[in-house]
Coordinates of C-alpha atoms in Angstrom, one line a residue:
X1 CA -60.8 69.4 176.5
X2 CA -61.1 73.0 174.8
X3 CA -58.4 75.0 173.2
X4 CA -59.0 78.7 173.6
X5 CA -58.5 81.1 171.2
X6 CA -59.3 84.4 169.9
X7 CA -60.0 85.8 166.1
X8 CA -58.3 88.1 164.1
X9 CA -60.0 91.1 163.3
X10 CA -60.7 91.1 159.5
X11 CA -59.4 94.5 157.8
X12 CA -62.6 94.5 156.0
X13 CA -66.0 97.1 156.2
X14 CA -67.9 96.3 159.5
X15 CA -71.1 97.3 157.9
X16 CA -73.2 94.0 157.1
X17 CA -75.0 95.2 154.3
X18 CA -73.6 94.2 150.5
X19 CA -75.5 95.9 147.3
X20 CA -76.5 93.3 144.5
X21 CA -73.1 94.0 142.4
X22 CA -70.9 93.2 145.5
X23 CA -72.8 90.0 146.3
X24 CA -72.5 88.8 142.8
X25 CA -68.6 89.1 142.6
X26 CA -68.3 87.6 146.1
X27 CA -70.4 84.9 144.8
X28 CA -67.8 84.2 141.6
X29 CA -65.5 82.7 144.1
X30 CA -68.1 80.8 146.3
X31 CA -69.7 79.3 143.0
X32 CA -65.9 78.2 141.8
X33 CA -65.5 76.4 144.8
X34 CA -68.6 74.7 144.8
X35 CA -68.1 73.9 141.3
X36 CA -64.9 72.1 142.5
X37 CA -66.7 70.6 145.4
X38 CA -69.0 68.9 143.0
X39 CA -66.9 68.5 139.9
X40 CA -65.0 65.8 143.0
X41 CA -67.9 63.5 142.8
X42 CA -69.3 63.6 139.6
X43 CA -66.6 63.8 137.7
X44 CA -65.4 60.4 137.9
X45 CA -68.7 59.2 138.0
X46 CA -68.8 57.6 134.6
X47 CA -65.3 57.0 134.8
X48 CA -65.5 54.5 137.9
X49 CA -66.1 51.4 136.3
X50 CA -63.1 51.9 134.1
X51 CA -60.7 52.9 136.9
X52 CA -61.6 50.6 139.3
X53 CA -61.0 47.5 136.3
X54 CA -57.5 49.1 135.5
X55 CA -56.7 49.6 138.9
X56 CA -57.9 45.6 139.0
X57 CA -60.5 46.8 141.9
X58 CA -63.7 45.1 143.1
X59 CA -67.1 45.9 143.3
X60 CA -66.9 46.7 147.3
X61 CA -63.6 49.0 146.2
X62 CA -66.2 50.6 143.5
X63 CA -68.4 51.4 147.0
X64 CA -65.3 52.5 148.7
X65 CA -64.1 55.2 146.1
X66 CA -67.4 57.0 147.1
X67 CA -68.1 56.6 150.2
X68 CA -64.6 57.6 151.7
X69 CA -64.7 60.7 150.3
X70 CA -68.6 60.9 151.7
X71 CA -67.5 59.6 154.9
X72 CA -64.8 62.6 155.1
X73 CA -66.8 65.1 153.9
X74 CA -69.8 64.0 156.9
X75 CA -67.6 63.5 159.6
X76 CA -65.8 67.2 159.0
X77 CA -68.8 69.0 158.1
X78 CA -69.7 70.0 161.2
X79 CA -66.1 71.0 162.9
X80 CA -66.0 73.7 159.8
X81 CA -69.5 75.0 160.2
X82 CA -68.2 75.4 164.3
X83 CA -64.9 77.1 163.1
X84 CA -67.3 79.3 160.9
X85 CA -69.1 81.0 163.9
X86 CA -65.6 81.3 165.3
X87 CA -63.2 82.1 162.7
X88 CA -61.9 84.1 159.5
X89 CA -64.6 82.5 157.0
X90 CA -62.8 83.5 153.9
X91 CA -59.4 81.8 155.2
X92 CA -61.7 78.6 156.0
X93 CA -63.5 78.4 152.8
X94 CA -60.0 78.9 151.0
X95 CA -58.0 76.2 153.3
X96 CA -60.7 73.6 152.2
X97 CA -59.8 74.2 148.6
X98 CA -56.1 73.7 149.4
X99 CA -57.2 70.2 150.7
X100 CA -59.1 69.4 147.9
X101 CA -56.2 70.4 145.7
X102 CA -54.4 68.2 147.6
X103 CA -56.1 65.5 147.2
X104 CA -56.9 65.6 143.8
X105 CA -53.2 66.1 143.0
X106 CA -53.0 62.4 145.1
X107 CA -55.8 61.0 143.2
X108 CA -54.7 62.0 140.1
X109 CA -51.0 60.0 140.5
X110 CA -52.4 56.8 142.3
X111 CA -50.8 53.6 141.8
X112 CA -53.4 51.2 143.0
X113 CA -56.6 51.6 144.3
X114 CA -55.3 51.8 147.7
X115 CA -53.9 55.4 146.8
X116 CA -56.5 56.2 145.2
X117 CA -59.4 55.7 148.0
X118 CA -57.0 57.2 150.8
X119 CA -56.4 60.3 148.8
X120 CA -60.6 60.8 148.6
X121 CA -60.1 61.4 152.0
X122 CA -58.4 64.7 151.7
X123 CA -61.0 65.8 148.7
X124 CA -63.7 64.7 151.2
X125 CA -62.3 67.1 154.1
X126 CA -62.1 70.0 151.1
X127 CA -65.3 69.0 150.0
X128 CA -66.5 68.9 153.7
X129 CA -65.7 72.6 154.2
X130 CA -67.1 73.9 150.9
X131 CA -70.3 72.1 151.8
X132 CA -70.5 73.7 154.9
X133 CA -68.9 77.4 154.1
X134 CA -70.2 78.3 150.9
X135 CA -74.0 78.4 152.2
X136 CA -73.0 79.6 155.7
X137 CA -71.2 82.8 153.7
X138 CA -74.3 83.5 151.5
X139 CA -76.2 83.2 155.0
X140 CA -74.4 85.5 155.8
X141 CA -74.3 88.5 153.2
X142 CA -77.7 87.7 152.0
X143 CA -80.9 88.2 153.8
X144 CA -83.5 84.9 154.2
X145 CA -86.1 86.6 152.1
X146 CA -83.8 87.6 149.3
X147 CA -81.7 84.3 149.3
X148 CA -84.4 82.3 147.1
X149 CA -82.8 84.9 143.8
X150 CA -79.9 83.6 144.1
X151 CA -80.8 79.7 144.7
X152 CA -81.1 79.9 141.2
X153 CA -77.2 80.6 140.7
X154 CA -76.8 78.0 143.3
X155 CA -79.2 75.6 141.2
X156 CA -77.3 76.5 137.8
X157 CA -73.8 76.2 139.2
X158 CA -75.0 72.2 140.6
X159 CA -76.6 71.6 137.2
X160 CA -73.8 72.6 135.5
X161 CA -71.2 71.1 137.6
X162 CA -73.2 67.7 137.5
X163 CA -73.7 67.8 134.1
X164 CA -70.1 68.9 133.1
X165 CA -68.6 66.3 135.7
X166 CA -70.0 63.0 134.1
X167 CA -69.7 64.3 130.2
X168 CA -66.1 65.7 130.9
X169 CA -65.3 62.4 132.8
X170 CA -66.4 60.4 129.9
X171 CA -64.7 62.2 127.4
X172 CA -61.5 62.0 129.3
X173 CA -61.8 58.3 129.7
X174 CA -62.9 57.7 126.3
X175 CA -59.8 59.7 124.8
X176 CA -57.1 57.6 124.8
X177 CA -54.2 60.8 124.9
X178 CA -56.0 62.1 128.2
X179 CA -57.5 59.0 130.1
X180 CA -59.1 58.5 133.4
X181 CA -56.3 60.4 135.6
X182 CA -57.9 63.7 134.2
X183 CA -60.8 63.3 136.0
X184 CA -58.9 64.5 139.0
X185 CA -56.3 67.1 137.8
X186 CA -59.3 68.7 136.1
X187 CA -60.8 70.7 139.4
X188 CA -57.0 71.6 140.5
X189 CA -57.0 75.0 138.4
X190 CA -60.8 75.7 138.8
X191 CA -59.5 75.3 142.9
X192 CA -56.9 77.7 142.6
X193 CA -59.3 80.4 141.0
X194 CA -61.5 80.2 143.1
X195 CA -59.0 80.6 146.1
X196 CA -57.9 83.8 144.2
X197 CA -61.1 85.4 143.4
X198 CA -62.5 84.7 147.1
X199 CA -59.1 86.7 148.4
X200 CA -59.9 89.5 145.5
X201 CA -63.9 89.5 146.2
X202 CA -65.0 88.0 149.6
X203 CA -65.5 90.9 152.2
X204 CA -67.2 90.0 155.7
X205 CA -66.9 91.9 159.0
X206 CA -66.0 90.2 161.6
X207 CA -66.8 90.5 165.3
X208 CA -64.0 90.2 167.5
X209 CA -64.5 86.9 170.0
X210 CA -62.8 85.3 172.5
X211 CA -63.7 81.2 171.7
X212 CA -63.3 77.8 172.8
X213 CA -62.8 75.1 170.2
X214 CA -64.1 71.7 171.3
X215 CA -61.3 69.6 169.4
X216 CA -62.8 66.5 172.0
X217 CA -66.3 66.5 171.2
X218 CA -65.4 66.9 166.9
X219 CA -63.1 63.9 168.0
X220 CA -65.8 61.9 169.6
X221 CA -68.4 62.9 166.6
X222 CA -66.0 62.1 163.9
X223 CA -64.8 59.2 165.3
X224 CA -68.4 57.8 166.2
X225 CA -69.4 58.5 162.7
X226 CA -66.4 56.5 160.9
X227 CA -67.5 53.7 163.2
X228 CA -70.9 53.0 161.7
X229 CA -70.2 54.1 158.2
X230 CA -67.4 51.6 158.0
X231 CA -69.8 49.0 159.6
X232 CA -72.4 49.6 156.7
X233 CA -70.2 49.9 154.2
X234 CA -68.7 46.4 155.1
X235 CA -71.8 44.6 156.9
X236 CA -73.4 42.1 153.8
X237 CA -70.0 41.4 151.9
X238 CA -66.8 41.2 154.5
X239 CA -69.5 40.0 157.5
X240 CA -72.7 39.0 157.9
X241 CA -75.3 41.8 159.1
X242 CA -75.8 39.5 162.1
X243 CA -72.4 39.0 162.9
X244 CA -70.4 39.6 166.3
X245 CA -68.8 41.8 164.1
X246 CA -72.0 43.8 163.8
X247 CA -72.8 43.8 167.3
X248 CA -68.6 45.1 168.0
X249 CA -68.8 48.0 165.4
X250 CA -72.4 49.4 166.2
X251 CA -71.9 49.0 169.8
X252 CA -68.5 50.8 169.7
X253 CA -70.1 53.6 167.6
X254 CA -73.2 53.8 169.8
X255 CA -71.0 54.8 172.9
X256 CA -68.5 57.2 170.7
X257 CA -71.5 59.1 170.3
X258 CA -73.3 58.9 173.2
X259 CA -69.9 60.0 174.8
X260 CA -69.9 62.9 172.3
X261 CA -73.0 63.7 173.2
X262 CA -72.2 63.9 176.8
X263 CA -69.0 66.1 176.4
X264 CA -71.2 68.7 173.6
X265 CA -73.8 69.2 176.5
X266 CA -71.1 70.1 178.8
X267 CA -69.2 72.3 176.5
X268 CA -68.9 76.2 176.3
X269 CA -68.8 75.7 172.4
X270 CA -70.2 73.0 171.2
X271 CA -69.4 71.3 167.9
X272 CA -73.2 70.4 167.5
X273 CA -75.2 72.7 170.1
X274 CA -78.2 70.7 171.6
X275 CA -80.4 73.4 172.3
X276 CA -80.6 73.9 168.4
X277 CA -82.7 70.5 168.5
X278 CA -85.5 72.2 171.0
X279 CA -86.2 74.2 167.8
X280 CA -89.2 71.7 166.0
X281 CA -88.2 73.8 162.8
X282 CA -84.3 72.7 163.0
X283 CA -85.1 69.1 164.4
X284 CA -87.6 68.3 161.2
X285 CA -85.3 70.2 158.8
X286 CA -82.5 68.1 160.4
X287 CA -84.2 64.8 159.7
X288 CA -85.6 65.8 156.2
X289 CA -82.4 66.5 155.3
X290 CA -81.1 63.2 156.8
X291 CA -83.6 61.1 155.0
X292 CA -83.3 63.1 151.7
X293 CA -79.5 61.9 152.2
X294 CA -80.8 58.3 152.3
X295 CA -82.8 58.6 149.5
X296 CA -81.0 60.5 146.9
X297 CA -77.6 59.8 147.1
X298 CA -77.8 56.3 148.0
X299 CA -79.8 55.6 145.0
X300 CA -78.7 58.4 142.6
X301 CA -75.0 57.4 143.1
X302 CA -75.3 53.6 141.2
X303 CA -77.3 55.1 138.2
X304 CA -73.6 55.6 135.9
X305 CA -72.9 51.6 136.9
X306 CA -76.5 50.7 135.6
X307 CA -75.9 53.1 132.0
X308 CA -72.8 51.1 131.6
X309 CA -72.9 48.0 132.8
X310 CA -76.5 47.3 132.3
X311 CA -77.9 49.7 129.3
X312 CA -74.0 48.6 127.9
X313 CA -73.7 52.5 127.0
X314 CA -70.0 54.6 127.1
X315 CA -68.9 56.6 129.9
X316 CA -69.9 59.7 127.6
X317 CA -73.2 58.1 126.7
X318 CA -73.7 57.7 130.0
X319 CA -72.8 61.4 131.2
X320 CA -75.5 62.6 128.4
X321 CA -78.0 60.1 129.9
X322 CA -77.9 62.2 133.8
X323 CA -79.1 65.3 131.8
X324 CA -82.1 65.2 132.3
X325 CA -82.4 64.6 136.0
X326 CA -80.1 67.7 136.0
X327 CA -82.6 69.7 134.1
X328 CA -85.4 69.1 136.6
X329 CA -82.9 70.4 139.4
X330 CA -82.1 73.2 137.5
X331 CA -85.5 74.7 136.5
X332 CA -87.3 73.4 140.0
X333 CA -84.4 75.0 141.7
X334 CA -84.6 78.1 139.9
X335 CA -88.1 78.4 139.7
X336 CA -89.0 77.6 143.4
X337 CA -86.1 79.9 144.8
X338 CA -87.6 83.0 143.0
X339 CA -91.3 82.6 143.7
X340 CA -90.4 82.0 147.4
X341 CA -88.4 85.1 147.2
X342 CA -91.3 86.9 145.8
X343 CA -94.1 85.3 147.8
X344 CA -92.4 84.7 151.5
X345 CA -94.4 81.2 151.0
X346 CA -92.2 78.2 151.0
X347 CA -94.1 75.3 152.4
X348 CA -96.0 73.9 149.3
X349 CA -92.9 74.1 147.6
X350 CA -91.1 71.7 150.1
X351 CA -94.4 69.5 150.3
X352 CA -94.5 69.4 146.1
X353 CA -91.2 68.6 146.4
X354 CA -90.8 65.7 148.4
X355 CA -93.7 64.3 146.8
X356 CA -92.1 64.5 143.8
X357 CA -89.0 62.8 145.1
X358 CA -90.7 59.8 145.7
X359 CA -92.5 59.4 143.0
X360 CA -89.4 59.4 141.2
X361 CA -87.5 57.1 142.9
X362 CA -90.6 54.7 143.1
X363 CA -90.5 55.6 139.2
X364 CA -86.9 54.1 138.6
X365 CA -88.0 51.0 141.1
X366 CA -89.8 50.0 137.7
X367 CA -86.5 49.9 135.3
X368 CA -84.4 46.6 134.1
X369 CA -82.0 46.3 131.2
X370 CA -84.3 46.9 128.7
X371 CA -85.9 50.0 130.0
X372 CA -86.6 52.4 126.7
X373 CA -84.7 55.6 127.2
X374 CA -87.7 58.3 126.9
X375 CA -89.3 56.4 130.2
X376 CA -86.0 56.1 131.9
X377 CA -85.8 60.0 131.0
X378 CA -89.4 61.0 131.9
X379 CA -88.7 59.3 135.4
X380 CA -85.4 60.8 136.0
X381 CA -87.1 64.4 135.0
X382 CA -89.6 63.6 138.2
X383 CA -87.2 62.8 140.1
X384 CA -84.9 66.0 139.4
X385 CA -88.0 68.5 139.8
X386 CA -88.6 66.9 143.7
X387 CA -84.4 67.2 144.6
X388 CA -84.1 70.8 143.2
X389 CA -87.3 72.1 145.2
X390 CA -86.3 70.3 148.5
X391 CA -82.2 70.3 148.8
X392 CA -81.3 74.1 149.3
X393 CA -85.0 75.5 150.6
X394 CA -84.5 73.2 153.7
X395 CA -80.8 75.0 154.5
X396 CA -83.3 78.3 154.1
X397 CA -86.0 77.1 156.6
X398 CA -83.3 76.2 158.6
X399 CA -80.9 79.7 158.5
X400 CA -84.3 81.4 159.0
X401 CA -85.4 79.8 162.2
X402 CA -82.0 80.4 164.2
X403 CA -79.6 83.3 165.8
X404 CA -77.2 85.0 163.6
X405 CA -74.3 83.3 165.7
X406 CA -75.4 80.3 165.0
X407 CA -75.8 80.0 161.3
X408 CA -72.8 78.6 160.8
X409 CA -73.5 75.3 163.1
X410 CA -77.0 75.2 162.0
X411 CA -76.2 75.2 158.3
X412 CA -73.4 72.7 158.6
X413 CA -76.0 70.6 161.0
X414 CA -78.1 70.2 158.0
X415 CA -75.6 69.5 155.5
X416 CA -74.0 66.9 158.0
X417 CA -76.8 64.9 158.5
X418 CA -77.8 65.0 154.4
X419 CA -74.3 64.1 154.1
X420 CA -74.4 61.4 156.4
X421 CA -77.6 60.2 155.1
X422 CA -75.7 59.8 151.9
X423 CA -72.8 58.4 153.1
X424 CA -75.4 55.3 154.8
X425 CA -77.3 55.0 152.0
X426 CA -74.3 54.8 149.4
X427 CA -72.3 52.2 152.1
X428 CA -75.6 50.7 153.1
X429 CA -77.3 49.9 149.3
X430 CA -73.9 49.4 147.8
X431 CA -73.8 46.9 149.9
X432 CA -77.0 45.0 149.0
X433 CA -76.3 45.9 145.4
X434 CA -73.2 43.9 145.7
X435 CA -75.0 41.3 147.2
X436 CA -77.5 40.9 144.8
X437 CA -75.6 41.5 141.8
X438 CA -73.8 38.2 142.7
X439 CA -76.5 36.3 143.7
X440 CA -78.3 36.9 139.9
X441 CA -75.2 36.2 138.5
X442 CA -74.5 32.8 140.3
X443 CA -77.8 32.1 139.4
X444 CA -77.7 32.4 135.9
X445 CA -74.3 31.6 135.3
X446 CA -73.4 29.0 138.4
X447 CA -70.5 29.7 140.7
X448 CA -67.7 31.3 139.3
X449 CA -63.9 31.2 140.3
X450 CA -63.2 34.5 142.4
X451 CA -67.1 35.4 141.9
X452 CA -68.0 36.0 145.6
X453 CA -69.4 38.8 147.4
X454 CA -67.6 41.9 146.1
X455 CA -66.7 40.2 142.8
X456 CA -64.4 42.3 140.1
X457 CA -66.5 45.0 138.4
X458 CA -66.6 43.3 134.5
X459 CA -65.6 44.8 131.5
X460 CA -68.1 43.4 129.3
X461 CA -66.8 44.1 126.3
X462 CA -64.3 41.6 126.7
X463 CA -67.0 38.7 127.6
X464 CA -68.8 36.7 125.7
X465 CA -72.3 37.5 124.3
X466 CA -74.3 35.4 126.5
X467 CA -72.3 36.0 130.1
X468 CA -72.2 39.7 129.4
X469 CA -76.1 39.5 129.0
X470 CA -76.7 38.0 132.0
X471 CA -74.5 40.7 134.0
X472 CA -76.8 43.5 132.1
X473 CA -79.8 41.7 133.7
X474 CA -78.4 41.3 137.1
X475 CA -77.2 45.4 137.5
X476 CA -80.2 46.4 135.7
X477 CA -82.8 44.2 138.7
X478 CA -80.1 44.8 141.6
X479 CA -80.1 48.9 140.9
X480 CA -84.5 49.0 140.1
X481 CA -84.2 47.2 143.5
X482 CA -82.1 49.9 145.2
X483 CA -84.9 52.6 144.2
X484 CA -87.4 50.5 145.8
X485 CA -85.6 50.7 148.9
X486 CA -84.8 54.3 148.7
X487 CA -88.7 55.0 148.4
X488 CA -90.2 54.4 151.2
X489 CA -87.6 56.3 152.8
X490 CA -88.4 59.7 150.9
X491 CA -91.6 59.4 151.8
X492 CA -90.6 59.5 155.5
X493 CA -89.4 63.1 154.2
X494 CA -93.1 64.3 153.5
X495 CA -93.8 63.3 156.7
X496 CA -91.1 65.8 158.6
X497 CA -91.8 68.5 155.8
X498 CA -96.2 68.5 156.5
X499 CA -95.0 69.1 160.5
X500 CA -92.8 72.0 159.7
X501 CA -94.6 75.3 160.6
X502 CA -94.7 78.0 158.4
X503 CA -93.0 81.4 159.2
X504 CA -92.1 84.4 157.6
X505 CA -88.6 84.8 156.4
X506 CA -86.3 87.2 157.8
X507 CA -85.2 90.3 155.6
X508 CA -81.9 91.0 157.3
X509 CA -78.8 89.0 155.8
X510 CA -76.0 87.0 158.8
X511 CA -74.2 89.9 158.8
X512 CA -76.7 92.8 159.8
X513 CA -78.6 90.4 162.4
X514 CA -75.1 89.5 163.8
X515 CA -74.5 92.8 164.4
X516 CA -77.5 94.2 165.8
X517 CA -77.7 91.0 168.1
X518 CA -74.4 92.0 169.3
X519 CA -75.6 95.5 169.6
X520 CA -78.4 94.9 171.9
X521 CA -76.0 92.3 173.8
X522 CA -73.9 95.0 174.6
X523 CA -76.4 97.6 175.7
X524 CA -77.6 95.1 178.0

């Protein structure tokens, strides 16, 4: 089932080549948006214990907030990065900030915490596309070799945004004239810029096409997707992992996909092409980025819920406490993008940096409620260094090994499997966390009325001494435990990144191979 269709031409040049200046202002927009993108997640991260207690949530619905939105985001990632290789990019790239207007607007008035997780799903979808369009477009105006200069922007606009996210969420929960329902109308006029300044800025040519959208086969994937995140998000807490529900859900999402993988080998225009995955480059990228998913995300996500609930520190404490995993990203980001620029060399950096990953996470596998801060800070540093040097140089290996026309599917292919790593790992350990937690507790404190799996998050400042000390413990073992998990895993990414072959990177951007591959199309 394919709808056809054919492009708009786009009034702009048709030349593919951008000087340094024009790159930079197109860039404004695509770093606003990607600001916004990540401003949706971290934002309320220091801010969730607090909203999902008001909102009188549980510790499952604390899972929930975060993975719906990551369950969005995955499952449109790559129907955007198709609609890229087939569509006006600047008109996609400023839809998805509409949705996430949208659904912050929706997140920002919620009632209960029903609302509130439904309208993730419309920031998720936004945040899908600006995952997925803001590297395909930078892809596409700036040349492999070159791209490592501006990583660094890249790597500065993620610190800030992660840095400025948790403080600012604090801040607005701590303040008692703003409160929590800031956290989501903050991004709404950062959104808006950044739809202007892409419409004032963005300038891509755009080769005329006639395409085929396969509406069935993003169906199938989407739907095959939702299937398993929801069965790891609830497996442990709402069902046993060896239940017949088990068995119902992975089964039914096994044959979604399997369908979907039938129907994309069939296709004129596939969602997720097939032949991509006879490239050993894209297939290790693909799982690298997969596992790196797993890893980080999955055991990044609960480190706001240990500051608070186990360290007993303020949202805004806690926001100061993420800065220095940010600074590692930042500086390994930075540095690694310019020396691979300069050098054409990017293999040790991806080896160093998964290493590094790791380490870090085996690191944090070591903390517990009384964890001195300088340690906790030391480890979160080594952790930082190994994300920054990994995350956006496997989307450059990737964009490197693959036809201009298929950037966009290939960079979204990456991001969709990271993402849906994440969006296992953060269903999948939240999950065990919740188990655990309320396991320690019963253990130290008996059964208590209402205390089962999925228990409400406390507020433990209005428990007694001696309970509240015995929740610290339990967060503080359940979340070292996580790490220990998520290690093993990350090492599985050196693994994929030692098999990777090294080749040189290409010095033409998207735009000028696009054309020239069209060129020599044509003459044939």
């Amino acid at each position: 089932m394919s709808v056809s269709m054919t492009e708009p031409r786009e009034p702009d040049s048709s030349s593919g080549s951008m000087g340094r200046k024009q790159v930079l202002e197109a860039m404004s927009g695509l770093m606003m948006g990607m600001f916004v993108a990540i401003l949706a997640s971290t934002v309320v991260a220091n801010a969730l214990p607090r909203i999902v207690s008001e909102l009188g949530g549980t510790q499952s619905s604390y899972t929930w907030v975060v993975t719906t939105e990551l369950l969005a985001m995955t499952a449109t990632v790559p129907l955007w990065g198709k609609l890229s290789d087939l569509y006006n990019k600047k008109l996609l790239i400023q839809l998805s900030l509409g949705l996430f207007v949208v659904g912050s607007l929706l997140a920002g008035f919620a009632g209960n915490i029903e609302i509130l997780i439904g309208s993730r799903i419309a920031q998720g979808i936004g945040a899908g596309g600006l995952t997925a369009l803001a590297q395909v477009i930078m892809a596409a105006i700036v040349s492999p070799r070159e791209l490592g200069k501006y990583s660094g922007i890249f790597g500065a606009v993620f610190a800030v945004g992660t840095i400025a996210g948790p403080l600012i969420g604090g801040v607005m929960v701590d303040t008692s004239w703003l409160g929590w329902r800031w956290c989501f109308f903050f991004g709404v006029p950062f959104a808006i810029a950044a739809i202007l300044l892409l419409q004032r800025t963005l300038k891509l040519p755009t080769i005329r096409r006639d395409v085929k959208v396969d509406y069935l086969g993003a169906f199938l994937i989407m739907a095959g997707v939702s299937t398993l995140l929801v069965w790891s998000s609830l497996a442990g807490h709402q069902f046993a992992w060896g239940s017949w529900w088990t068995a119902g859900l992975v089964t039914a999402g096994v044959v979604i996909l399997g369908l979907a993988i039938y129907v994309e080998s069939k296709v004129a225009e596939p969602i997720l092409p097939l032949g991509l995955f006879r490239s050993r480059t894209i297939t290790l990228t693909t799982v690298a980025s997969f596992l790196v998913g797993i890893a980080m995300f999955g055991g990044t996500v609960f480190l706001s819920q240990y500051f608070q609930l186990s360290l007993g520190k303020s949202p805004t404490v806690a926001g100061l406490m993420s800065l220095p995993m940010i600074f590692g990203l930042l500086v390994s980001s930075t540095v690694s993008g310019q020396l691979i620029s300069r050098t054409g060399k990017w293999k040790s950096h991806l080896l160093l940096g998964s290493v590094l990953m790791t380490a870090g996470l085996a690191l944090l596998g070591t903390i517990d409620a009384k964890t001195d801060i300088v340690l906790l800070s030391a480890y979160m540093v080594v952790l930082g260094v190994g994300v920054g040097m990994l995350m956006q140089n496997l989307v450059l290996v990737a964009q490197n090994d693959v036809a201009a026309q298929d950037l966009g599917t290939a960079t979204s292919t990456l991001s969709f499997f990271r993402s849906l790593g994440g969006s296992i790992g953060v269903s999948a350990l939240g999950a065990v966390l919740a188990s655990r937690v309320t396991a320690l507790i019963t253990d130290g404190l008996g059964p208590m009325p209402g205390g089962g799996e999925g228990g409400a998050v406390p507020n433990l400042a209005t428990l007694p001494e001696p309970v509240a000390n015995v929740i610290r413990e339990a967060y503080g073992t359940a979340t070292s435990e996580l790490f220990l998990i998520a290690a093993p895993i990350a090492a599985l990414v050196v693994v994929a990144v030692a098999f990777l072959k090294h080749s040189p990177l290409k010095t033409q951007s998207g735009s000028e191979r696009l054309a020239e591959e069209s060129t020599t199309s044509t003459a044939v």
